[in-house]
CSV table of C-alpha atoms in Angstrom, one decimal:
chain,number,residue,atom,x,y,z
G,50,MET,CA,-107.8,16.2,10.0
G,51,SER,CA,-110.2,18.1,7.8
G,52,PHE,CA,-111.7,19.8,10.9
G,53,VAL,CA,-108.2,21.0,11.9
G,54,LYS,CA,-107.6,22.3,8.4
G,55,ALA,CA,-110.7,24.3,8.3
G,56,THR,CA,-110.8,25.5,12.0
G,57,ALA,CA,-107.9,26.4,14.1
G,58,PRO,CA,-108.6,24.9,17.6
G,59,GLN,CA,-107.0,26.6,20.7
G,60,LEU,CA,-105.6,23.3,21.9
G,61,ILE,CA,-105.8,19.6,21.1
G,62,LEU,CA,-105.9,16.6,23.4
G,63,MET,CA,-104.8,13.7,21.5
G,64,ASP,CA,-104.9,9.9,22.4
G,65,MET,CA,-102.1,7.9,20.9
G,66,ASN,CA,-104.4,5.2,19.6
G,67,PHE,CA,-107.9,5.5,17.9
G,68,THR,CA,-108.6,1.9,16.8
G,69,LEU,CA,-107.8,-1.5,18.5
G,70,THR,CA,-104.1,-1.0,17.8
G,71,THR,CA,-101.9,-0.2,20.7
G,72,THR,CA,-98.7,0.8,18.8
G,73,GLY,CA,-99.3,4.6,19.2
G,74,GLU,CA,-98.3,5.1,15.5
G,75,GLU,CA,-101.7,6.6,14.8
G,76,GLY,CA,-101.3,9.3,17.3
G,77,ILE,CA,-97.7,10.1,16.0
G,78,HIS,CA,-99.0,10.2,12.4
G,79,LEU,CA,-101.9,12.6,13.3
G,80,LEU,CA,-99.6,14.8,15.5
G,81,LYS,CA,-97.2,15.3,12.5
G,82,GLN,CA,-100.1,16.2,10.3
G,83,VAL,CA,-101.4,18.7,12.8
G,84,LYS,CA,-97.9,20.4,13.1
G,85,ILE,CA,-97.8,20.8,9.2
G,86,PHE,CA,-101.2,22.5,9.0
G,87,ARG,CA,-101.4,24.1,12.4
G,88,PRO,CA,-97.9,24.5,13.9
G,89,GLU,CA,-99.1,27.0,16.4
G,90,VAL,CA,-101.8,24.9,18.0
G,91,PRO,CA,-100.5,23.1,21.2
G,92,VAL,CA,-101.0,19.4,21.3
G,93,ILE,CA,-101.2,17.4,24.6
G,94,LEU,CA,-100.8,13.7,24.2
G,95,ILE,CA,-102.7,11.2,26.3
G,96,THR,CA,-100.7,8.0,26.9
G,97,ALA,CA,-100.3,5.0,29.1
G,98,TRP,CA,-97.3,4.9,31.4
G,99,GLY,CA,-95.9,2.0,29.6
G,100,SER,CA,-95.8,3.8,26.3
G,101,ILE,CA,-94.0,6.8,27.5
G,102,SER,CA,-91.4,6.2,24.9
G,103,LEU,CA,-94.0,6.9,22.4
G,104,ALA,CA,-94.9,10.1,24.1
G,105,VAL,CA,-91.3,11.1,24.0
G,106,GLN,CA,-91.3,10.6,20.1
G,107,GLY,CA,-94.4,12.9,20.2
G,108,MET,CA,-92.5,15.6,22.2
G,109,GLN,CA,-89.8,15.3,19.5
G,110,ALA,CA,-92.4,15.7,16.8
G,111,GLY,CA,-93.7,19.0,18.4
G,112,ALA,CA,-96.1,17.9,21.1
G,113,PHE,CA,-96.5,20.4,24.0
G,114,ASP,CA,-96.7,17.9,26.8
G,115,PHE,CA,-97.8,14.3,27.6
G,116,ILE,CA,-100.2,13.1,30.2
G,117,THR,CA,-100.3,9.4,31.4
G,118,LYS,CA,-103.4,7.4,32.0
G,119,PRO,CA,-105.0,7.3,34.5
G,120,TRP,CA,-104.5,11.0,34.6
G,121,ASN,CA,-104.6,13.5,37.6
G,122,ASN,CA,-107.3,16.1,36.8
G,123,LEU,CA,-105.1,18.9,38.4
G,124,VAL,CA,-102.2,17.9,36.4
G,125,LEU,CA,-104.2,17.9,33.1
G,126,LEU,CA,-105.9,21.2,33.9
G,127,ASN,CA,-102.5,22.8,34.7
G,128,SER,CA,-100.9,21.6,31.5
G,129,ILE,CA,-103.9,23.0,29.5
G,130,ARG,CA,-103.8,26.3,31.2
G,131,THR,CA,-100.0,26.5,30.8
G,132,ALA,CA,-100.2,25.6,27.0
G,133,LEU,CA,-102.9,28.3,26.4
G,134,ALA,CA,-101.0,30.9,28.4
G,135,LEU,CA,-97.8,30.3,26.6
G,136,LYS,CA,-99.6,30.3,23.2
G,137,GLU,CA,-101.3,33.6,24.0
G,138,GLN,CA,-98.0,35.2,24.9
G,139,LYS,CA,-96.3,34.0,21.7
G,140,GLY,CA,-99.1,35.6,19.8
G,141,SER,CA,-98.7,39.0,21.5
G,142,GLN,CA,-96.0,41.5,20.6
G,143,ASN,CA,-93.6,41.9,23.5
G,144,SER,CA,-91.2,44.9,23.3
G,145,PRO,CA,-87.8,44.4,24.9
G,146,LEU,CA,-87.8,45.0,28.7
G,147,ASN,CA,-85.7,47.8,30.0
G,148,ARG,CA,-84.2,47.9,33.5
G,149,SER,CA,-86.6,50.8,34.7
G,150,GLU,CA,-89.6,48.8,33.5
G,151,ALA,CA,-88.2,45.6,35.1
G,152,ASN,CA,-87.8,47.4,38.5
G,153,ASP,CA,-91.3,49.0,38.4
G,154,LYS,CA,-93.3,46.0,37.2
G,155,PHE,CA,-91.5,42.9,38.6
G,156,HIS,CA,-89.5,41.6,41.6
G,157,PHE,CA,-86.0,41.6,40.2
G,158,GLU,CA,-84.4,43.5,42.9
G,159,HIS,CA,-81.8,41.0,43.7
G,160,ILE,CA,-80.6,40.6,40.1
G,161,ILE,CA,-78.1,43.2,39.2
G,162,GLY,CA,-77.2,44.4,35.7
G,163,GLN,CA,-78.7,45.9,32.6
G,164,SER,CA,-76.7,44.4,29.8
G,165,ALA,CA,-78.7,43.0,26.6
G,166,PRO,CA,-78.1,39.4,27.5
G,167,LEU,CA,-79.4,39.8,31.1
G,168,MET,CA,-82.4,42.0,30.1
G,169,LYS,CA,-83.4,39.3,27.5
G,170,ILE,CA,-83.5,36.8,30.3
G,171,LEU,CA,-85.5,39.0,32.6
G,172,GLY,CA,-87.9,39.6,29.7
G,173,THR,CA,-88.4,35.8,29.3
G,174,VAL,CA,-88.9,35.5,33.1
G,175,SER,CA,-91.5,38.3,33.1
G,176,ARG,CA,-93.5,36.5,30.4
G,177,ILE,CA,-93.4,32.9,31.7
G,178,ALA,CA,-93.5,33.5,35.5
G,179,SER,CA,-97.3,33.7,35.7
G,180,THR,CA,-97.7,30.4,34.0
G,181,ASN,CA,-97.3,27.0,35.7
G,182,ALA,CA,-94.7,25.9,33.0
G,183,SER,CA,-91.7,23.8,34.2
G,184,VAL,CA,-88.5,25.8,33.6
G,185,LEU,CA,-85.0,24.4,33.1
G,186,ILE,CA,-82.2,26.9,34.0
G,187,THR,CA,-78.8,26.2,32.4
G,188,GLY,CA,-75.4,27.9,32.6
G,189,GLU,CA,-72.0,27.7,34.1
G,190,SER,CA,-71.5,27.5,37.8
G,191,GLY,CA,-71.8,30.8,39.5
G,192,THR,CA,-73.9,32.5,36.9
G,193,GLY,CA,-76.9,33.0,39.3
G,194,LYS,CA,-79.3,30.2,38.4
G,195,GLU,CA,-80.8,30.1,41.9
G,196,LEU,CA,-81.5,33.9,41.7
G,197,ILE,CA,-83.4,33.4,38.5
G,198,ALA,CA,-85.4,30.6,40.0
G,199,GLU,CA,-86.2,32.7,42.9
G,200,ALA,CA,-87.4,35.6,40.5
G,201,ILE,CA,-89.6,33.1,38.7
G,202,HIS,CA,-91.3,32.2,42.0
G,203,ALA,CA,-91.5,35.9,43.2
G,204,ASN,CA,-93.3,36.8,40.0
G,205,SER,CA,-95.6,33.9,39.9
G,206,ALA,CA,-99.1,33.1,41.0
G,207,LYS,CA,-97.6,31.0,43.7
G,208,ALA,CA,-95.4,33.8,45.2
G,209,ASP,CA,-97.3,33.5,48.5
G,210,GLY,CA,-96.4,29.8,48.7
G,211,PRO,CA,-93.1,28.2,49.7
G,212,PHE,CA,-89.9,28.3,47.7
G,213,VAL,CA,-88.1,25.0,48.6
G,214,LYS,CA,-84.5,24.5,47.3
G,215,VAL,CA,-83.1,21.0,47.0
G,216,ASN,CA,-79.4,20.3,45.9
G,217,LEU,CA,-79.9,17.0,44.1
G,218,GLY,CA,-76.1,16.7,43.5
G,219,GLY,CA,-75.7,16.3,47.3
G,220,LEU,CA,-78.4,13.5,47.7
G,221,SER,CA,-77.4,9.8,47.6
G,222,GLN,CA,-79.6,7.1,46.3
G,223,SER,CA,-80.2,5.8,49.7
G,224,LEU,CA,-81.4,9.3,51.1
G,225,PHE,CA,-83.3,10.4,48.0
G,226,GLU,CA,-86.9,9.1,48.8
G,227,SER,CA,-86.7,10.1,52.4
G,228,GLU,CA,-85.5,13.7,51.6
G,229,MET,CA,-87.8,14.3,48.7
G,230,PHE,CA,-91.0,12.4,49.8
G,231,GLY,CA,-90.6,12.0,53.6
G,232,HIS,CA,-90.8,9.1,55.7
G,233,LYS,CA,-92.9,7.8,58.7
G,234,LYS,CA,-91.6,6.9,62.1
G,235,GLY,CA,-90.2,3.2,62.0
G,236,ALA,CA,-90.3,3.0,58.1
G,237,PHE,CA,-86.5,2.0,58.3
G,238,THR,CA,-83.6,1.8,60.7
G,239,ASP,CA,-83.0,5.2,62.4
G,240,ALA,CA,-86.3,6.6,61.3
G,241,TYR,CA,-87.2,7.6,64.9
G,242,THR,CA,-89.6,10.4,64.0
G,243,ASP,CA,-91.9,11.4,61.0
G,244,ARG,CA,-90.1,13.5,58.4
G,245,VAL,CA,-91.8,15.8,55.9
G,246,GLY,CA,-90.4,15.6,52.4
G,247,ARG,CA,-89.4,18.5,50.1
G,248,PHE,CA,-92.3,18.0,47.7
G,249,GLU,CA,-94.8,18.2,50.6
G,250,MET,CA,-93.0,21.3,52.0
G,251,ALA,CA,-93.3,23.0,48.5
G,252,ASP,CA,-97.1,22.3,48.1
G,253,LYS,CA,-98.8,25.5,46.6
G,254,GLY,CA,-95.4,26.8,45.9
G,255,THR,CA,-92.4,26.2,43.9
G,256,ILE,CA,-89.7,23.4,44.2
G,257,PHE,CA,-86.3,24.3,42.9
G,258,LEU,CA,-84.3,21.1,41.8
G,259,ASP,CA,-80.6,22.3,41.6
G,260,GLU,CA,-77.9,20.3,40.0
G,261,ILE,CA,-80.4,17.9,38.4
G,262,GLY,CA,-77.8,16.6,36.0
G,263,ASP,CA,-76.1,15.0,39.0
G,264,LEU,CA,-79.1,12.8,39.9
G,265,GLU,CA,-78.5,9.1,39.7
G,266,LEU,CA,-80.6,7.2,37.1
G,267,SER,CA,-82.2,5.1,39.7
G,268,CYS,CA,-83.6,8.3,41.3
G,269,GLN,CA,-84.5,10.0,38.0
G,270,VAL,CA,-87.4,7.5,37.5
G,271,LYS,CA,-88.8,8.1,41.1
G,272,LEU,CA,-88.6,11.9,40.3
G,273,LEU,CA,-90.3,11.5,37.0
G,274,ARG,CA,-93.2,9.7,38.6
G,275,VAL,CA,-94.1,12.6,41.0
G,276,LEU,CA,-93.6,15.2,38.3
G,277,GLN,CA,-95.8,13.2,36.0
G,278,ASP,CA,-98.9,13.1,38.1
G,279,GLN,CA,-98.0,15.4,41.1
G,280,THR,CA,-98.5,12.5,43.6
G,281,PHE,CA,-96.1,10.6,45.8
G,282,GLU,CA,-95.9,8.2,48.6
G,283,VAL,CA,-94.3,8.8,51.9
G,284,LEU,CA,-91.9,5.9,52.9
G,285,GLY,CA,-93.8,3.6,55.4
G,286,ASP,CA,-97.2,5.0,54.2
G,287,SER,CA,-98.9,3.5,51.2
G,288,ARG,CA,-101.5,6.3,50.9
G,289,PRO,CA,-100.8,8.4,47.8
G,290,ARG,CA,-100.5,12.2,48.5
G,291,LYS,CA,-101.2,15.0,46.0
G,292,VAL,CA,-99.2,18.1,45.6
G,293,ASP,CA,-99.6,21.3,43.5
G,294,VAL,CA,-96.0,22.6,42.8
G,295,ARG,CA,-94.3,24.6,40.2
G,296,VAL,CA,-91.0,22.8,39.2
G,297,VAL,CA,-87.9,24.8,38.3
G,298,SER,CA,-84.7,22.9,37.7
G,299,ALA,CA,-81.1,24.0,37.2
G,300,THR,CA,-77.9,22.4,35.9
G,301,ASN,CA,-74.5,23.3,34.5
G,302,ALA,CA,-74.4,20.0,32.7
G,303,ASP,CA,-75.2,19.4,29.0
G,304,LEU,CA,-78.5,17.4,29.7
G,305,HIS,CA,-79.0,16.9,25.8
G,306,GLN,CA,-75.6,15.2,25.6
G,307,MET,CA,-76.3,13.1,28.7
G,308,VAL,CA,-79.5,12.0,27.1
G,309,ASN,CA,-77.5,10.8,24.1
G,310,ASP,CA,-75.1,9.2,26.4
G,311,LYS,CA,-78.0,7.5,28.2
G,312,THR,CA,-77.0,9.0,31.5
G,313,PHE,CA,-80.2,11.1,31.8
G,314,ARG,CA,-83.6,10.0,31.0
G,315,GLU,CA,-85.1,11.5,27.9
G,316,ASP,CA,-88.7,11.4,29.3
G,317,LEU,CA,-87.5,13.3,32.4
G,318,TYR,CA,-85.6,15.7,30.2
G,319,TYR,CA,-88.8,16.6,28.3
G,320,ARG,CA,-90.8,16.8,31.5
G,321,ILE,CA,-88.5,19.5,33.0
G,322,ASN,CA,-87.6,21.8,30.1
G,323,LEU,CA,-90.9,23.1,28.8
G,324,ILE,CA,-89.2,26.4,29.1
G,325,THR,CA,-85.3,26.6,28.9
G,326,ILE,CA,-83.5,29.7,30.2
G,327,HIS,CA,-79.7,29.9,29.5
G,328,LEU,CA,-77.7,32.2,31.6
G,329,PRO,CA,-74.6,33.8,29.9
G,330,ALA,CA,-71.2,33.6,31.5
G,331,LEU,CA,-70.1,36.8,33.3
G,332,ARG,CA,-67.4,37.3,30.5
G,333,GLU,CA,-70.3,37.5,28.1
G,334,ARG,CA,-71.9,40.5,29.9
G,335,LYS,CA,-68.8,42.5,31.0
G,336,GLU,CA,-70.7,45.7,31.1
G,337,ASP,CA,-72.5,44.4,34.2
G,338,ILE,CA,-69.3,44.0,36.2
G,339,PRO,CA,-68.9,47.5,37.6
G,340,LEU,CA,-72.7,47.4,38.8
G,341,LEU,CA,-72.0,44.0,40.4
G,342,ALA,CA,-68.8,45.1,42.0
G,343,ARG,CA,-70.4,48.1,43.7
G,344,TYR,CA,-73.3,46.0,44.8
G,345,PHE,CA,-71.2,43.4,46.4
G,346,ALA,CA,-69.1,46.1,48.0
G,347,GLY,CA,-72.1,47.8,49.4
G,348,GLN,CA,-73.3,44.5,51.0
G,349,GLN,CA,-69.9,43.7,52.4
G,350,CYS,CA,-69.7,47.2,53.9
G,351,ARG,CA,-73.1,47.1,55.5
G,352,ALA,CA,-72.6,43.6,56.8
G,353,ASN,CA,-69.3,44.4,58.6
G,354,GLY,CA,-70.2,48.0,59.6
G,355,LEU,CA,-67.5,49.5,57.3
G,356,SER,CA,-67.4,52.9,55.7
G,357,GLU,CA,-68.4,53.3,52.1
G,358,VAL,CA,-65.9,51.8,49.5
G,359,LYS,CA,-65.3,53.3,46.1
G,360,PHE,CA,-63.6,52.1,43.0
G,361,ALA,CA,-61.0,53.8,41.1
G,362,ALA,CA,-61.4,53.8,37.3
G,363,ASP,CA,-58.4,51.4,36.7
G,364,ALA,CA,-60.0,49.0,39.3
G,365,LEU,CA,-63.1,48.6,37.2
G,366,VAL,CA,-61.0,48.3,34.0
G,367,PHE,CA,-59.0,45.6,35.7
G,368,LEU,CA,-62.1,43.7,37.0
G,369,GLN,CA,-63.6,43.8,33.5
G,370,GLN,CA,-60.5,42.1,31.9
G,371,LEU,CA,-60.6,39.0,34.1
G,372,PRO,CA,-61.9,35.7,32.6
G,373,TYR,CA,-64.0,34.6,35.7
G,374,PRO,CA,-64.2,30.8,35.4
G,375,GLY,CA,-66.3,31.1,38.6
G,376,ASN,CA,-68.6,33.9,37.1
G,377,VAL,CA,-70.5,36.0,39.4
G,378,ARG,CA,-69.6,34.0,42.5
G,379,GLU,CA,-65.9,34.6,41.8
G,380,LEU,CA,-66.3,38.3,41.4
G,381,LYS,CA,-68.2,38.5,44.6
G,382,ASN,CA,-65.6,36.6,46.4
G,383,LEU,CA,-62.8,38.7,44.9
G,384,VAL,CA,-64.5,42.0,45.8
G,385,GLU,CA,-65.3,41.0,49.4
G,386,ARG,CA,-61.8,39.6,50.0
G,387,THR,CA,-60.1,42.8,48.6
G,388,ILE,CA,-62.2,45.1,50.8
G,389,LEU,CA,-61.4,43.1,53.9
G,390,VAL,CA,-57.6,42.7,53.3
G,391,SER,CA,-56.8,46.1,51.9
G,392,GLY,CA,-58.9,48.1,54.5
G,393,LYS,CA,-58.9,51.0,51.9
G,394,SER,CA,-61.9,53.3,51.1
G,395,LEU,CA,-60.7,53.7,47.5
G,396,LEU,CA,-59.9,50.4,45.8
G,397,GLU,CA,-57.4,50.5,42.9
G,398,ALA,CA,-56.4,47.9,40.4
G,399,SER,CA,-53.3,47.0,42.3
G,400,ASP,CA,-55.5,46.1,45.3
G,401,PHE,CA,-57.5,43.6,43.2
G,402,GLU,CA,-54.4,42.4,41.4
G,403,MET,CA,-52.9,41.4,44.7
G,404,GLN,CA,-55.8,39.3,45.7
G,405,TYR,CA,-56.3,37.8,42.2
G,406,HIS,CA,-53.0,36.4,41.5
G,407,GLY,CA,-50.7,37.2,44.4
G,408,SER,CA,-48.1,39.7,43.1
G,409,SER,CA,-48.5,39.2,39.4
G,410,PRO,CA,-48.9,42.6,37.6
G,411,ALA,CA,-52.1,43.3,35.7
G,412,LYS,CA,-49.8,44.1,32.6
G,413,ALA,CA,-48.3,40.8,32.6
G,414,MET,CA,-51.7,39.1,33.1
G,415,LYS,CA,-53.2,41.0,30.1
G,416,SER,CA,-50.2,40.0,28.0
G,417,SER,CA,-50.4,36.4,29.0
G,418,LEU,CA,-54.1,36.2,28.0
G,419,SER,CA,-53.7,38.0,24.6
G,420,GLY,CA,-55.0,36.0,21.7
G,421,MET,CA,-56.1,33.2,24.0
G,422,THR,CA,-59.4,31.4,23.6
G,423,LEU,CA,-61.8,31.5,26.5
G,424,ASP,CA,-61.1,27.7,27.3
G,425,ALA,CA,-57.4,28.5,27.2
G,426,MET,CA,-57.9,31.4,29.6
G,427,GLU,CA,-60.0,29.3,31.9
G,428,LYS,CA,-57.3,26.5,31.9
G,429,GLN,CA,-54.5,28.9,32.7
G,430,THR,CA,-56.5,30.5,35.5
G,431,ILE,CA,-57.1,27.2,37.1
G,432,LEU,CA,-53.5,26.1,36.7
G,433,GLN,CA,-52.3,29.5,38.4
G,434,ALA,CA,-55.0,29.0,41.2
G,435,ILE,CA,-53.6,25.5,41.8
G,436,LYS,CA,-50.1,26.8,41.9
G,437,ASP,CA,-51.0,29.7,44.2
G,438,ASN,CA,-52.7,27.3,46.7
G,439,ASP,CA,-50.1,24.6,46.6
G,440,GLY,CA,-52.4,22.0,45.0
G,441,ASN,CA,-55.1,22.3,47.8
G,442,MET,CA,-58.2,21.7,45.9
G,443,SER,CA,-60.6,23.0,48.6
G,444,HIS,CA,-58.5,26.3,48.6
G,445,VAL,CA,-58.5,26.4,44.8
G,446,ALA,CA,-62.3,26.0,44.5
G,447,THR,CA,-62.7,28.9,47.2
G,448,ALA,CA,-60.2,31.2,45.3
G,449,LEU,CA,-62.1,30.5,41.9
G,450,GLY,CA,-65.4,31.0,43.6
G,451,ILE,CA,-66.7,27.7,42.4
G,452,SER,CA,-67.7,24.4,44.2
G,453,ARG,CA,-65.3,21.4,44.5
G,454,ALA,CA,-67.6,19.4,42.1
G,455,ALA,CA,-67.5,22.2,39.6
G,456,LEU,CA,-63.6,22.4,39.9
G,457,TYR,CA,-63.2,18.7,39.3
G,458,ARG,CA,-65.4,18.8,36.2
G,459,ARG,CA,-63.0,21.5,34.9
G,460,LEU,CA,-60.0,19.5,35.7
G,461,ASN,CA,-61.3,16.6,33.8
G,462,LYS,CA,-62.4,18.9,30.9
G,463,TYR,CA,-58.8,20.2,30.6
G,464,ASP,CA,-57.0,16.9,31.6
G,465,ILE,CA,-55.4,18.6,34.7
G,466,PRO,CA,-54.5,16.0,37.2
G,467,ALA,CA,-56.0,16.5,40.6
G,468,ASP,CA,-52.7,16.2,42.3
G,469,ASN,CA,-51.1,19.0,40.1
G,470,GLN,CA,-48.7,21.0,41.9
């Protein structure tokens, strides 16, 4: 410890045990001391797989990462490079990113907006994209988590490699291993041909694990193993295979609360969220709504061979007043639907009003929302959508611009029965 006090190392690799003991308490004690005297120095813990719970304690105490024995040299080197790169960036002064600079220096062409919350996110992406750090993207459904994941990949050293998307919420326990790791012909009933898994597809690139909060506990430990040492086994083939992938995950669930509820593994949580990026709801960046509306209108017109569509001032005011429980996805659906149904070249507030709540006037809508909390606005919007669609939940989800799973989570949140008419 005297060495650490006298000299600031760039990085520390620390075993959890230094004597004949195997409790790991020595490592935790030393880590806490290092964090007192050298809080800026990243510490990577070396631990046996069976003592991962101790490594989790180390992460809680401020460790940068944990590597299990016997370690994969590539994984260890990647962790060291990432730690040093992030440390260097923290030590440098980074001025706020502006939209012009973002367009000139980075691949952010598919991300629309210039509000302060969005530019803060793009600034973070610009700084961490070049590292190999695992990233967890959080935010409500429809906020654009996949776009941010794509931007991280496009601005990374692995940009020339594949970007592989996996919706973990749609994977059952029985299909998980075959989908993620692949299988050999004859490995199980109906395995008539070899199948390449998603991790192998993503080698030398980025794998995007969407809806990771929906992954079953039994599958979480299997995922942790491959994230831990970047190796996996194809079903029906006992030969371990190595991959070099950047892992980006996304969820609209509260993983921290899920960890407390024992529905999400704490060791996996620390493995995937070295960097966390939270996306604001659309209602928290209303100044971006006109830009987004015009962007979606342009896309829709080009896709359908339509003449250019413009927005009246009152239309943009109307769009900025909506609560958007479905966020950007809901705005996109509303703009596209209004263009197709109205057939007009100049869209007015009344055109959007007709598509948003049938014939309810904007003035009445504004009055009904006055003084309400965001949760109350969202609940009222869902109830109105259920009424407008006669309780058909598929149509309700489409109207709100969210998935059925996201809709049912909100029904549960607000104690709205699924058969509400």
